[in-house]
Amino acid sequence: MAGKLRAAAASKDVFRRIRDVVGAKGVVPDSEAAPFLADQRGLYRGRAALIVRPASVEEVAEVVRLCAGAQVPVVPQGGNTGLVGASVPTESGGEIVVNLSRLNRIREIDALNNTLSAEAGCILADVRAAAAAAGRHFPLSMGSEGSCEIGGVLSTNAGGTEVLRYGMARDLVLGVEVVLPDGRVLDLMRRLRKDNTGYDLKQLFLGAEGTLGIVTAAVLKLFPKPVETATALVALRGLDSVPEFLARARAAANDAVTSFEYISGFGLSLVLSHMPGAENPLGRVFDHLVLIELSSADATSGLSERLERLLAAALETGIVTDAALARSEAQRAALWRLRETVPEAQTREGASIKHDVSVPVSAVPAFIEQASAAVTAALPGIRPVAFGHAGDGNIHFNLTQPEGADGAAFLARWADFNRLVHDIALAQGGSISAEHGIGRLKREEFARTAAPLEIEIMRRLKAALDPHGIMNPGKLL
Ligand SMILES: Cc1cc2nc3c(=O)[nH]c(=O)nc-3n(C[C@H](O)[C@H](O)[C@H](O)COP(=O)(O)OP(=O)(O)OC[C@H]3O[C@@H](n4cnc5c(N)ncnc54)[C@H](O)[C@@H]3O)c2cc1C
């Protein structure tokens, strides 16, 4: 009893000292805590002993040092737009949320070196805007870019709509600064394209979902700013035309193919039914569509003509059955809205079970066909909505409840459908998480499907860096 009282008094003292470190502005009052405790989808709602918003790297380091001393678990949090429940505390009530949003300085833009150094709390859209203002391009783009932050984006190794050309977050980082689980600051803020001095430690923290430390800043790669884009919504003859049309596009336009997004006909019909102002430029809804975008930093590259020639040739061979080219920036934005509002439209149609899988691009048709057949056999009337970054082999294979079914009863089968769909992706040489990570949502599935040796190595790395297991417990591993 005396031991318990002493422990309670000690953690009370730690929380008081942490409050002193961040000051009044850095503590979120209970009345404003709710948005920091629940995830985007409302699947997870946790409790926290304290929510702090440090304003400098020194404050983050001191907070973590105090937590390490008292073994208080820490949940790093950015924009809280993650989709796997990794950025919110568990229900234990003993964790501290360290929200990085106030660490939001762009430290440097080095236009000649093509790098931008940004703190973890910088909003992704602001980083893209700062790069554009310097005549450069930061090529991470996704639906959440107005609220997700650099620290979160790197910690989830986010993807988005330009991966085909520029790679995932992991490919766009030259350096990082990390507060380790003992409170020390690891400064790897190098701006080098070549650096072969031993293990590439920065990569450990990218995609680690906050389980190995807190990213406080990063050096990001910049690229020439695209000045010309050509965008089209394309109806394909069948699913097997998806990889074939991509291969033709890349042969015709090389690196200019920036985005290649699949939308199933059912997905498009939901957008047209539920999203105000959505219009189908093709007149009728085809079964299989892609949104293709080419971009170039060369104003004389004649991209629109190249895209038109590509489409004309594909129409002639029959793999493309119809296409609508964007003739203005407004039309381009309208085409992108059709793609980006698929998840929202799906939500309005009823309960949905989500998957974020990847397979080799060549296996996309087989995956969609097999997974659709398997879920329909398991629940007749279920409505698969496949869409996503097909050019990266990344399909969001979401399942809408049968019409008139009970949503809660449908969602109760989430784990069963996950298992079914994941096994099909794995059989195609795929992954159960292409871009959203593992978090809490896929922890069991990850443990079930990963090779034991992979898990063992991950656990050893975790134990080496975080021996007391205070960084984001209950997530990923
Ligand atoms: C509408 C919408 C569209 C999306 N589209 C895409 C998409 O196309 N591609 C894609 O990849 N993802 C997409 N996402 C999910 C994506 O993971 C997030 O938007 C983004 O990467 C997370 O950033 P965040 O700042 O919100 O991080 P959070 O949600 O706050 O955190 C995510 C994870 O990172 C950890 N973390 C956060 N900050 C730090 C830090 N500084 N140091 C260490 N760990 C940290 C958290 O603990 C958690 O594990 C989308 C989400 C939404 C809501």
Coordinates of C-alpha atoms and ligand atoms in Angstrom, one line a residue:
M1 CA 0.0 0.0 0.0
A2 CA 2.8 2.4 1.0
G3 CA 4.6 1.5 -2.3
K4 CA 1.5 2.3 -4.4
L5 CA 1.0 5.7 -2.6
R6 CA 4.7 6.5 -3.2
A7 CA 4.3 5.6 -6.9
A8 CA 1.2 7.8 -7.3
A9 CA 3.0 10.7 -5.6
A10 CA 6.0 10.2 -7.8
S11 CA 4.0 10.3 -11.0
K12 CA 2.0 13.3 -9.7
D13 CA 5.4 15.0 -9.3
V14 CA 6.5 14.0 -12.8
F15 CA 3.3 15.5 -14.3
R16 CA 3.8 18.7 -12.3
R17 CA 7.4 18.9 -13.7
I18 CA 6.3 18.3 -17.2
R19 CA 3.7 21.0 -16.9
D20 CA 6.4 23.4 -15.8
V21 CA 8.6 22.4 -18.8
V22 CA 5.9 23.2 -21.4
G23 CA 4.2 26.1 -19.5
A24 CA 0.5 26.9 -19.4
K25 CA 0.2 27.2 -23.2
G26 CA 1.6 23.8 -23.7
V27 CA -1.0 21.9 -21.6
V28 CA -4.3 21.0 -23.2
P29 CA -7.1 21.6 -20.6
D30 CA -9.6 18.7 -20.0
S31 CA -12.3 20.8 -21.6
E32 CA -10.4 20.7 -24.9
A33 CA -9.0 17.2 -24.7
A34 CA -11.6 15.3 -26.7
P35 CA -10.1 15.7 -30.3
F36 CA -6.7 14.6 -29.0
L37 CA -8.1 11.3 -27.6
A38 CA -10.2 10.0 -30.5
D39 CA -9.0 8.9 -34.0
Q40 CA -10.4 10.2 -37.3
R41 CA -12.8 7.3 -37.9
G42 CA -14.0 7.2 -34.3
L43 CA -12.9 3.6 -34.0
Y44 CA -10.6 4.4 -31.0
R45 CA -11.3 6.7 -28.0
G46 CA -8.6 6.6 -25.3
R47 CA -7.8 8.4 -22.0
A48 CA -4.6 10.3 -21.1
A49 CA -3.0 11.4 -17.8
L50 CA -1.9 14.6 -19.6
I51 CA -1.8 16.1 -23.1
V52 CA 1.1 18.4 -23.8
R53 CA 2.0 20.5 -26.8
P54 CA 5.7 21.4 -26.5
A55 CA 7.0 24.4 -28.5
S56 CA 10.7 23.4 -29.0
V57 CA 12.9 20.4 -29.5
E58 CA 14.4 21.1 -26.0
E59 CA 10.9 20.9 -24.5
V60 CA 10.1 17.6 -26.3
A61 CA 13.5 16.2 -25.0
E62 CA 12.9 17.3 -21.4
V63 CA 9.3 15.9 -21.4
V64 CA 10.5 12.5 -22.7
R65 CA 13.5 12.5 -20.3
L66 CA 11.0 13.0 -17.4
C67 CA 8.7 10.3 -18.8
A68 CA 11.6 7.9 -19.2
G69 CA 12.7 8.4 -15.6
A70 CA 9.2 7.6 -14.3
Q71 CA 8.4 5.1 -17.0
V72 CA 5.4 7.0 -18.1
P73 CA 4.2 5.9 -21.6
V74 CA 4.3 8.5 -24.4
V75 CA 2.0 8.8 -27.4
P76 CA 3.5 11.0 -30.1
Q77 CA 0.8 12.8 -32.1
G78 CA 0.7 15.0 -35.2
G79 CA -2.4 16.0 -37.1
N80 CA -4.2 12.9 -35.8
T81 CA -5.4 12.0 -39.3
G82 CA -3.9 8.5 -39.2
L83 CA -6.3 5.7 -40.0
V84 CA -5.1 2.8 -37.8
G85 CA -5.6 4.1 -34.3
A86 CA -1.9 4.7 -33.7
S87 CA -2.0 8.4 -32.8
V88 CA -4.3 8.2 -29.8
P89 CA -3.8 6.8 -26.3
T90 CA -5.2 3.5 -25.2
E91 CA -7.9 3.2 -22.5
S92 CA -5.3 2.8 -19.7
G93 CA -5.4 6.5 -18.7
G94 CA -1.8 6.4 -17.7
E95 CA -0.2 7.7 -21.0
I96 CA 0.9 11.2 -21.9
V97 CA 0.0 12.5 -25.4
V98 CA 2.9 14.6 -26.9
N99 CA 1.3 16.6 -29.7
L100 CA 3.9 18.1 -32.0
S101 CA 1.7 20.7 -33.7
R102 CA 3.4 23.7 -32.1
L103 CA 6.8 22.7 -33.5
N104 CA 5.9 24.2 -36.8
R105 CA 8.8 26.1 -38.2
I106 CA 10.3 25.7 -41.6
R107 CA 13.9 26.0 -40.7
E108 CA 15.5 26.4 -44.1
I109 CA 14.9 26.1 -47.8
D110 CA 18.0 25.5 -49.7
A111 CA 16.9 25.9 -53.3
L112 CA 20.3 25.1 -54.8
N113 CA 20.6 21.9 -52.8
N114 CA 16.9 21.2 -53.4
T115 CA 16.1 20.6 -49.8
L116 CA 13.7 21.9 -47.2
S117 CA 14.2 21.4 -43.5
A118 CA 10.9 21.4 -41.5
E119 CA 9.9 20.8 -38.0
A120 CA 7.6 17.9 -37.2
G121 CA 4.4 20.0 -36.7
C122 CA 4.5 21.7 -40.1
I123 CA 1.3 20.9 -42.0
L124 CA 2.0 19.0 -45.2
A125 CA 0.1 21.5 -47.4
D126 CA 2.2 24.4 -45.8
V127 CA 5.4 22.5 -46.7
R128 CA 4.2 22.1 -50.3
A129 CA 3.3 25.8 -50.5
A130 CA 6.6 26.9 -49.1
A131 CA 8.4 24.7 -51.6
A132 CA 6.3 26.1 -54.4
A133 CA 7.0 29.6 -53.3
A134 CA 10.7 28.8 -53.7
G135 CA 10.0 27.5 -57.2
R136 CA 10.3 23.8 -56.1
H137 CA 8.0 20.9 -55.6
F138 CA 7.5 18.7 -52.5
P139 CA 5.8 15.7 -54.0
L140 CA 3.8 14.2 -51.2
S141 CA 0.1 14.8 -51.8
M142 CA -3.0 13.2 -50.2
G143 CA -6.5 14.0 -49.1
S144 CA -5.4 14.8 -45.6
E145 CA -2.7 17.3 -46.5
G146 CA -4.5 20.3 -45.0
S147 CA -4.2 18.8 -41.5
C148 CA -1.6 16.0 -41.4
E149 CA 1.9 17.0 -40.3
I150 CA 5.4 16.1 -41.4
G151 CA 6.2 14.1 -38.2
G152 CA 3.1 12.0 -38.7
V153 CA 3.6 11.7 -42.4
L154 CA 7.2 10.4 -41.9
S155 CA 6.2 8.2 -39.0
T156 CA 3.6 6.4 -41.2
N157 CA 5.8 6.5 -44.3
A158 CA 2.8 8.0 -46.1
G159 CA 2.2 7.5 -49.8
G160 CA -0.5 9.4 -51.6
T161 CA -1.1 10.3 -55.2
E162 CA 2.4 11.0 -56.6
V163 CA 4.2 7.9 -55.3
L164 CA 4.4 6.4 -58.8
R165 CA 6.8 9.1 -59.8
Y166 CA 8.5 10.2 -56.6
G167 CA 8.2 7.4 -54.1
M168 CA 6.8 7.2 -50.6
A169 CA 7.7 9.5 -47.7
R170 CA 10.7 7.2 -47.0
D171 CA 12.2 8.1 -50.4
L172 CA 11.8 11.8 -49.8
V173 CA 13.9 12.2 -46.6
L174 CA 17.6 13.0 -46.4
G175 CA 17.9 13.7 -42.7
V176 CA 15.9 13.5 -39.4
E177 CA 16.2 14.8 -35.9
V178 CA 14.7 12.5 -33.3
V179 CA 14.1 12.6 -29.5
L180 CA 15.0 9.1 -28.4
P181 CA 13.0 7.2 -25.7
D182 CA 15.6 8.3 -23.1
G183 CA 15.2 12.0 -24.0
R184 CA 18.5 12.3 -25.9
V185 CA 18.4 14.1 -29.2
L186 CA 19.7 12.2 -32.2
D187 CA 20.7 14.8 -34.8
L188 CA 20.8 13.3 -38.3
M189 CA 19.8 16.5 -40.1
R190 CA 22.2 15.9 -43.0
R191 CA 21.4 17.3 -46.4
L192 CA 23.4 14.8 -48.4
R193 CA 22.4 12.7 -51.4
K194 CA 25.2 10.4 -50.8
D195 CA 26.2 9.2 -47.3
N196 CA 27.5 5.7 -46.8
T197 CA 28.7 5.9 -43.3
G198 CA 27.3 2.7 -41.8
Y199 CA 23.7 1.8 -41.1
D200 CA 21.1 4.3 -42.4
L201 CA 19.7 5.1 -39.0
K202 CA 17.2 7.7 -40.1
Q203 CA 15.2 5.0 -42.0
L204 CA 14.5 3.2 -38.6
F205 CA 12.3 6.1 -37.5
L206 CA 10.4 6.4 -40.8
G207 CA 7.3 4.3 -40.7
A208 CA 7.9 3.4 -37.1
E209 CA 4.6 4.8 -36.0
G210 CA 6.1 6.6 -33.0
T211 CA 7.3 3.4 -31.4
L212 CA 11.1 4.2 -31.5
G213 CA 11.2 7.9 -30.7
I214 CA 9.7 11.3 -31.5
V215 CA 10.7 12.8 -34.9
T216 CA 11.2 16.6 -34.3
A217 CA 12.4 17.7 -37.7
A218 CA 13.5 16.4 -41.1
V219 CA 15.4 17.4 -44.2
L220 CA 13.1 16.8 -47.2
K221 CA 14.0 16.4 -50.9
L222 CA 12.6 19.0 -53.3
F223 CA 12.1 18.6 -57.1
P224 CA 11.6 20.9 -60.0
K225 CA 8.2 22.5 -60.0
P226 CA 5.8 21.0 -62.5
V227 CA 4.5 23.7 -64.8
E228 CA 2.3 21.5 -67.1
T229 CA -0.2 18.8 -66.2
A230 CA -2.5 16.7 -68.4
T231 CA -5.2 14.8 -66.7
A232 CA -7.9 12.4 -67.9
L233 CA -10.6 10.1 -66.6
V234 CA -10.4 6.9 -68.6
A235 CA -12.9 4.0 -68.9
L236 CA -11.1 0.7 -69.4
R237 CA -12.4 -2.4 -71.2
G238 CA -11.9 -4.6 -68.2
L239 CA -9.8 -5.0 -65.0
D240 CA -7.0 -6.7 -67.0
S241 CA -6.6 -3.4 -68.9
V242 CA -5.4 -1.6 -65.7
P243 CA -1.7 -2.8 -65.7
E244 CA -1.7 -2.9 -69.5
F245 CA -2.8 0.7 -69.9
L246 CA -0.3 1.8 -67.2
A247 CA 2.5 0.1 -69.1
R248 CA 1.5 1.8 -72.3
A249 CA 1.3 5.2 -70.6
R250 CA 4.8 4.7 -69.1
A251 CA 6.2 3.6 -72.4
A252 CA 4.7 6.7 -74.1
A253 CA 5.4 9.3 -71.4
N254 CA 8.0 7.8 -69.1
D255 CA 8.5 9.6 -65.8
A256 CA 5.8 12.1 -66.7
V257 CA 3.2 9.6 -65.5
T258 CA 2.7 11.0 -62.0
S259 CA -0.6 9.5 -60.8
F260 CA -2.6 6.5 -61.9
E261 CA -5.7 6.0 -59.7
Y262 CA -8.3 3.3 -60.1
I263 CA -12.0 3.9 -59.4
S264 CA -14.5 1.1 -59.7
G265 CA -17.8 1.9 -61.5
F266 CA -19.7 1.3 -58.2
G267 CA -17.3 3.7 -56.4
L268 CA -18.0 6.4 -59.0
S269 CA -21.8 5.8 -58.8
L270 CA -21.7 6.4 -55.0
V271 CA -19.8 9.7 -55.6
L272 CA -22.4 10.7 -58.2
S273 CA -25.3 9.8 -55.9
H274 CA -23.9 11.3 -52.6
M275 CA -21.5 14.1 -53.3
P276 CA -23.1 17.5 -54.2
G277 CA -21.9 18.9 -57.5
A278 CA -20.3 15.7 -58.7
E279 CA -20.7 15.2 -62.4
N280 CA -19.7 12.3 -64.6
P281 CA -17.8 13.7 -67.7
L282 CA -18.2 10.4 -69.5
G283 CA -22.0 10.5 -69.5
R284 CA -22.4 6.9 -68.4
V285 CA -20.8 4.9 -65.6
F286 CA -18.3 2.3 -66.8
D287 CA -17.2 -0.7 -64.7
H288 CA -13.6 0.2 -64.5
L289 CA -11.9 3.6 -64.6
V290 CA -8.6 5.3 -64.0
L291 CA -7.6 8.8 -63.3
I292 CA -4.3 9.4 -65.0
E293 CA -2.2 12.5 -64.6
L294 CA 1.0 13.4 -66.4
S295 CA 3.2 16.3 -65.2
S296 CA 6.3 18.0 -66.3
A297 CA 8.6 20.8 -65.3
D298 CA 9.1 21.6 -69.0
A299 CA 6.5 24.0 -70.3
T300 CA 7.3 22.9 -73.9
S301 CA 6.8 19.1 -73.2
G302 CA 3.4 19.0 -75.0
L303 CA 1.9 16.7 -72.4
S304 CA -1.8 17.2 -73.4
E305 CA -1.0 16.1 -76.9
R306 CA 1.0 13.1 -75.7
L307 CA -1.9 12.1 -73.5
E308 CA -4.3 12.5 -76.4
R309 CA -2.1 10.4 -78.6
L310 CA -1.8 7.7 -75.9
L311 CA -5.6 7.6 -75.5
A312 CA -6.3 7.6 -79.2
A313 CA -4.0 4.6 -79.6
A314 CA -5.5 2.8 -76.6
L315 CA -9.0 3.4 -77.9
E316 CA -8.0 1.9 -81.2
T317 CA -6.7 -1.3 -79.6
G318 CA -9.9 -1.4 -77.5
I319 CA -8.3 -1.4 -74.0
V320 CA -9.7 2.0 -73.5
T321 CA -13.4 2.5 -74.2
D322 CA -13.9 6.2 -73.4
A323 CA -12.0 9.1 -71.9
A324 CA -12.5 12.7 -70.8
L325 CA -9.6 15.1 -70.8
A326 CA -9.5 18.0 -68.4
R327 CA -9.4 21.2 -70.5
S328 CA -8.9 23.6 -67.5
E329 CA -7.7 23.7 -64.0
A330 CA -11.3 23.6 -62.8
Q331 CA -12.0 20.5 -64.8
R332 CA -8.8 18.9 -63.5
A333 CA -9.9 19.7 -59.9
A334 CA -13.4 18.2 -60.6
L335 CA -11.8 14.9 -61.9
W336 CA -9.7 14.7 -58.7
R337 CA -12.7 15.3 -56.5
L338 CA -14.4 12.3 -58.1
R339 CA -11.5 10.2 -57.0
E340 CA -10.9 11.8 -53.6
T341 CA -14.5 11.7 -52.4
V342 CA -15.0 8.0 -52.9
P343 CA -14.3 7.1 -49.2
E344 CA -16.7 9.9 -48.0
A345 CA -19.4 8.8 -50.5
Q346 CA -19.0 5.3 -49.4
T347 CA -19.5 6.3 -45.7
R348 CA -22.8 7.9 -46.7
E349 CA -24.0 4.6 -48.2
G350 CA -23.7 2.8 -44.8
A351 CA -21.2 0.9 -42.8
S352 CA -18.0 -0.1 -44.4
I353 CA -15.1 -2.4 -43.7
K354 CA -11.8 -1.1 -45.0
H355 CA -8.6 -2.6 -46.5
D356 CA -5.4 -0.9 -47.6
V357 CA -3.5 -3.6 -49.3
S358 CA -0.9 -3.7 -52.0
V359 CA 0.1 -6.3 -54.6
P360 CA 2.4 -6.3 -57.6
V361 CA 0.9 -4.0 -60.2
S362 CA 0.5 -6.9 -62.5
A363 CA -1.6 -8.7 -59.9
V364 CA -4.1 -5.9 -59.3
P365 CA -6.8 -7.4 -61.6
A366 CA -6.5 -10.9 -60.1
F367 CA -6.6 -9.5 -56.6
I368 CA -9.7 -7.4 -57.2
E369 CA -11.5 -10.3 -58.9
Q370 CA -10.6 -12.9 -56.3
A371 CA -11.3 -10.7 -53.4
S372 CA -14.7 -9.5 -54.8
A373 CA -15.7 -13.2 -55.4
A374 CA -14.6 -14.3 -51.9
V375 CA -16.4 -11.5 -50.0
T376 CA -19.6 -12.0 -52.1
A377 CA -19.5 -15.7 -51.4
A378 CA -19.1 -14.9 -47.7
L379 CA -22.0 -12.4 -47.6
P380 CA -24.2 -12.2 -50.7
G381 CA -25.3 -8.6 -51.3
I382 CA -22.0 -7.1 -49.9
R383 CA -20.8 -4.3 -52.1
P384 CA -17.1 -4.0 -52.7
V385 CA -15.7 -0.5 -53.5
A386 CA -12.2 -0.9 -54.9
F387 CA -10.3 2.3 -55.6
G388 CA -6.9 3.8 -55.0
H389 CA -3.3 4.1 -56.1
A390 CA -3.3 1.3 -58.7
G391 CA -0.1 2.6 -60.3
D392 CA 1.6 1.5 -57.0
G393 CA -0.4 -1.7 -56.7
N394 CA -2.2 -0.2 -53.7
I395 CA -5.9 -0.8 -53.6
H396 CA -8.3 0.4 -50.9
F397 CA -10.6 -2.6 -51.1
N398 CA -13.5 -1.3 -49.0
L399 CA -16.7 -3.2 -48.4
T400 CA -20.1 -1.5 -48.2
Q401 CA -22.8 -3.3 -46.2
P402 CA -25.6 -5.0 -48.2
E403 CA -28.5 -2.7 -48.8
G404 CA -30.9 -2.6 -45.8
A405 CA -28.5 -4.7 -43.6
D406 CA -27.8 -3.9 -40.0
G407 CA -24.6 -1.8 -40.0
A408 CA -23.5 -2.9 -36.5
A409 CA -23.9 -6.5 -37.3
F410 CA -22.0 -6.0 -40.5
L411 CA -19.1 -4.2 -38.7
A412 CA -19.0 -7.1 -36.2
R413 CA -17.6 -9.2 -39.0
W414 CA -14.7 -6.7 -39.6
A415 CA -12.0 -9.2 -38.5
D416 CA -13.4 -12.1 -40.6
F417 CA -13.4 -10.0 -43.8
N418 CA -9.9 -8.6 -43.0
R419 CA -8.6 -12.2 -42.8
L420 CA -10.3 -13.2 -46.0
V421 CA -9.0 -10.2 -48.0
H422 CA -5.6 -10.1 -46.5
D423 CA -5.0 -13.8 -47.3
I424 CA -5.8 -13.2 -50.9
A425 CA -3.4 -10.2 -51.1
L426 CA -0.7 -12.2 -49.4
A427 CA -1.2 -15.1 -51.8
Q428 CA -0.6 -12.6 -54.6
G429 CA 2.7 -11.6 -52.9
G430 CA 1.2 -8.5 -51.4
S431 CA 1.0 -6.6 -48.1
I432 CA -1.8 -6.1 -45.6
S433 CA -0.8 -2.5 -45.2
A434 CA 0.3 -0.5 -48.2
E435 CA 0.4 3.0 -46.7
H436 CA -1.6 3.5 -43.5
G437 CA 0.5 1.4 -41.2
I438 CA -0.4 -1.2 -38.5
G439 CA -1.3 0.8 -35.4
R440 CA -3.9 -0.9 -33.3
L441 CA -6.2 -1.7 -36.1
K442 CA -4.0 -4.3 -37.8
R443 CA -1.8 -5.5 -34.9
E444 CA -3.3 -8.9 -34.7
E445 CA -3.3 -9.4 -38.4
F446 CA 0.3 -8.3 -38.6
A447 CA 1.2 -10.8 -35.8
R448 CA -0.7 -13.5 -37.7
T449 CA 0.7 -12.9 -41.1
A450 CA 4.3 -11.6 -40.7
A451 CA 7.2 -13.9 -40.7
P452 CA 8.3 -14.8 -37.1
L453 CA 11.8 -13.7 -37.9
E454 CA 10.7 -10.3 -39.1
I455 CA 8.7 -9.8 -35.9
E456 CA 11.7 -11.0 -33.8
I457 CA 14.1 -8.5 -35.4
M458 CA 11.6 -5.7 -35.0
R459 CA 11.1 -6.6 -31.3
R460 CA 14.9 -6.6 -30.8
L461 CA 15.3 -3.2 -32.4
K462 CA 12.4 -1.9 -30.2
A463 CA 14.0 -3.3 -27.1
A464 CA 17.4 -1.8 -28.0
L465 CA 16.1 1.7 -28.5
D466 CA 13.2 1.6 -26.0
P467 CA 14.1 -0.9 -23.3
H468 CA 11.2 0.2 -21.0
G469 CA 8.7 0.2 -23.8
I470 CA 7.4 3.7 -23.1
M471 CA 7.1 4.8 -26.8
N472 CA 3.5 4.4 -28.1
P473 CA 2.8 1.1 -26.3
G474 CA 0.2 -1.2 -27.8
K475 CA 0.8 0.0 -31.3
L476 CA 2.4 -1.9 -34.2
L477 CA 4.1 -4.7 -32.2
Ligands
LIG1 C1 -8.8 12.0 -45.8 C2 -7.6 11.2 -45.6 C3 -6.8 10.8 -46.7 C4 -5.6 10.1 -46.5 N1 -4.9 9.7 -47.6 C5 -3.8 9.1 -47.4 C6 -3.0 8.7 -48.6 O1 -3.4 8.9 -49.7 N2 -1.8 8.1 -48.3 C7 -1.4 7.8 -47.1 O2 -0.3 7.2 -46.9 N3 -2.1 8.1 -46.0 C8 -3.3 8.7 -46.1 N4 -4.0 9.1 -45.0 C9 -3.5 8.6 -43.7 C10 -2.2 9.2 -43.3 O3 -1.5 8.3 -42.5 C11 -2.2 10.5 -42.6 O4 -3.0 11.5 -43.2 C12 -0.8 11.1 -42.3 O5 0.3 10.3 -42.8 C13 -0.6 11.0 -40.8 O6 -0.1 12.3 -40.4 P1 -0.6 12.9 -39.0 O7 0.2 14.1 -38.8 O8 -2.1 13.1 -39.0 O9 -0.2 11.8 -38.0 P2 -1.0 11.2 -36.8 O10 -2.3 10.6 -37.2 O11 -1.0 12.2 -35.7 O12 0.0 10.0 -36.3 C14 0.2 8.9 -37.1 C15 1.3 8.0 -36.5 O13 2.6 8.7 -36.5 C16 3.0 8.9 -35.1 N5 3.5 10.2 -35.0 C17 2.9 11.4 -35.3 N6 3.8 12.4 -35.2 C18 5.0 11.9 -34.8 C19 6.3 12.4 -34.6 N7 6.5 13.7 -34.7 N8 7.3 11.5 -34.2 C20 7.0 10.2 -34.1 N9 5.8 9.6 -34.3 C21 4.8 10.5 -34.7 C22 1.8 8.7 -34.2 O14 2.1 8.2 -33.0 C23 1.0 7.6 -35.1 O15 1.6 6.4 -34.8 C24 -5.2 9.8 -45.2 C25 -5.9 10.2 -44.1 C26 -7.1 10.9 -44.3 C27 -7.9 11.3 -43.1

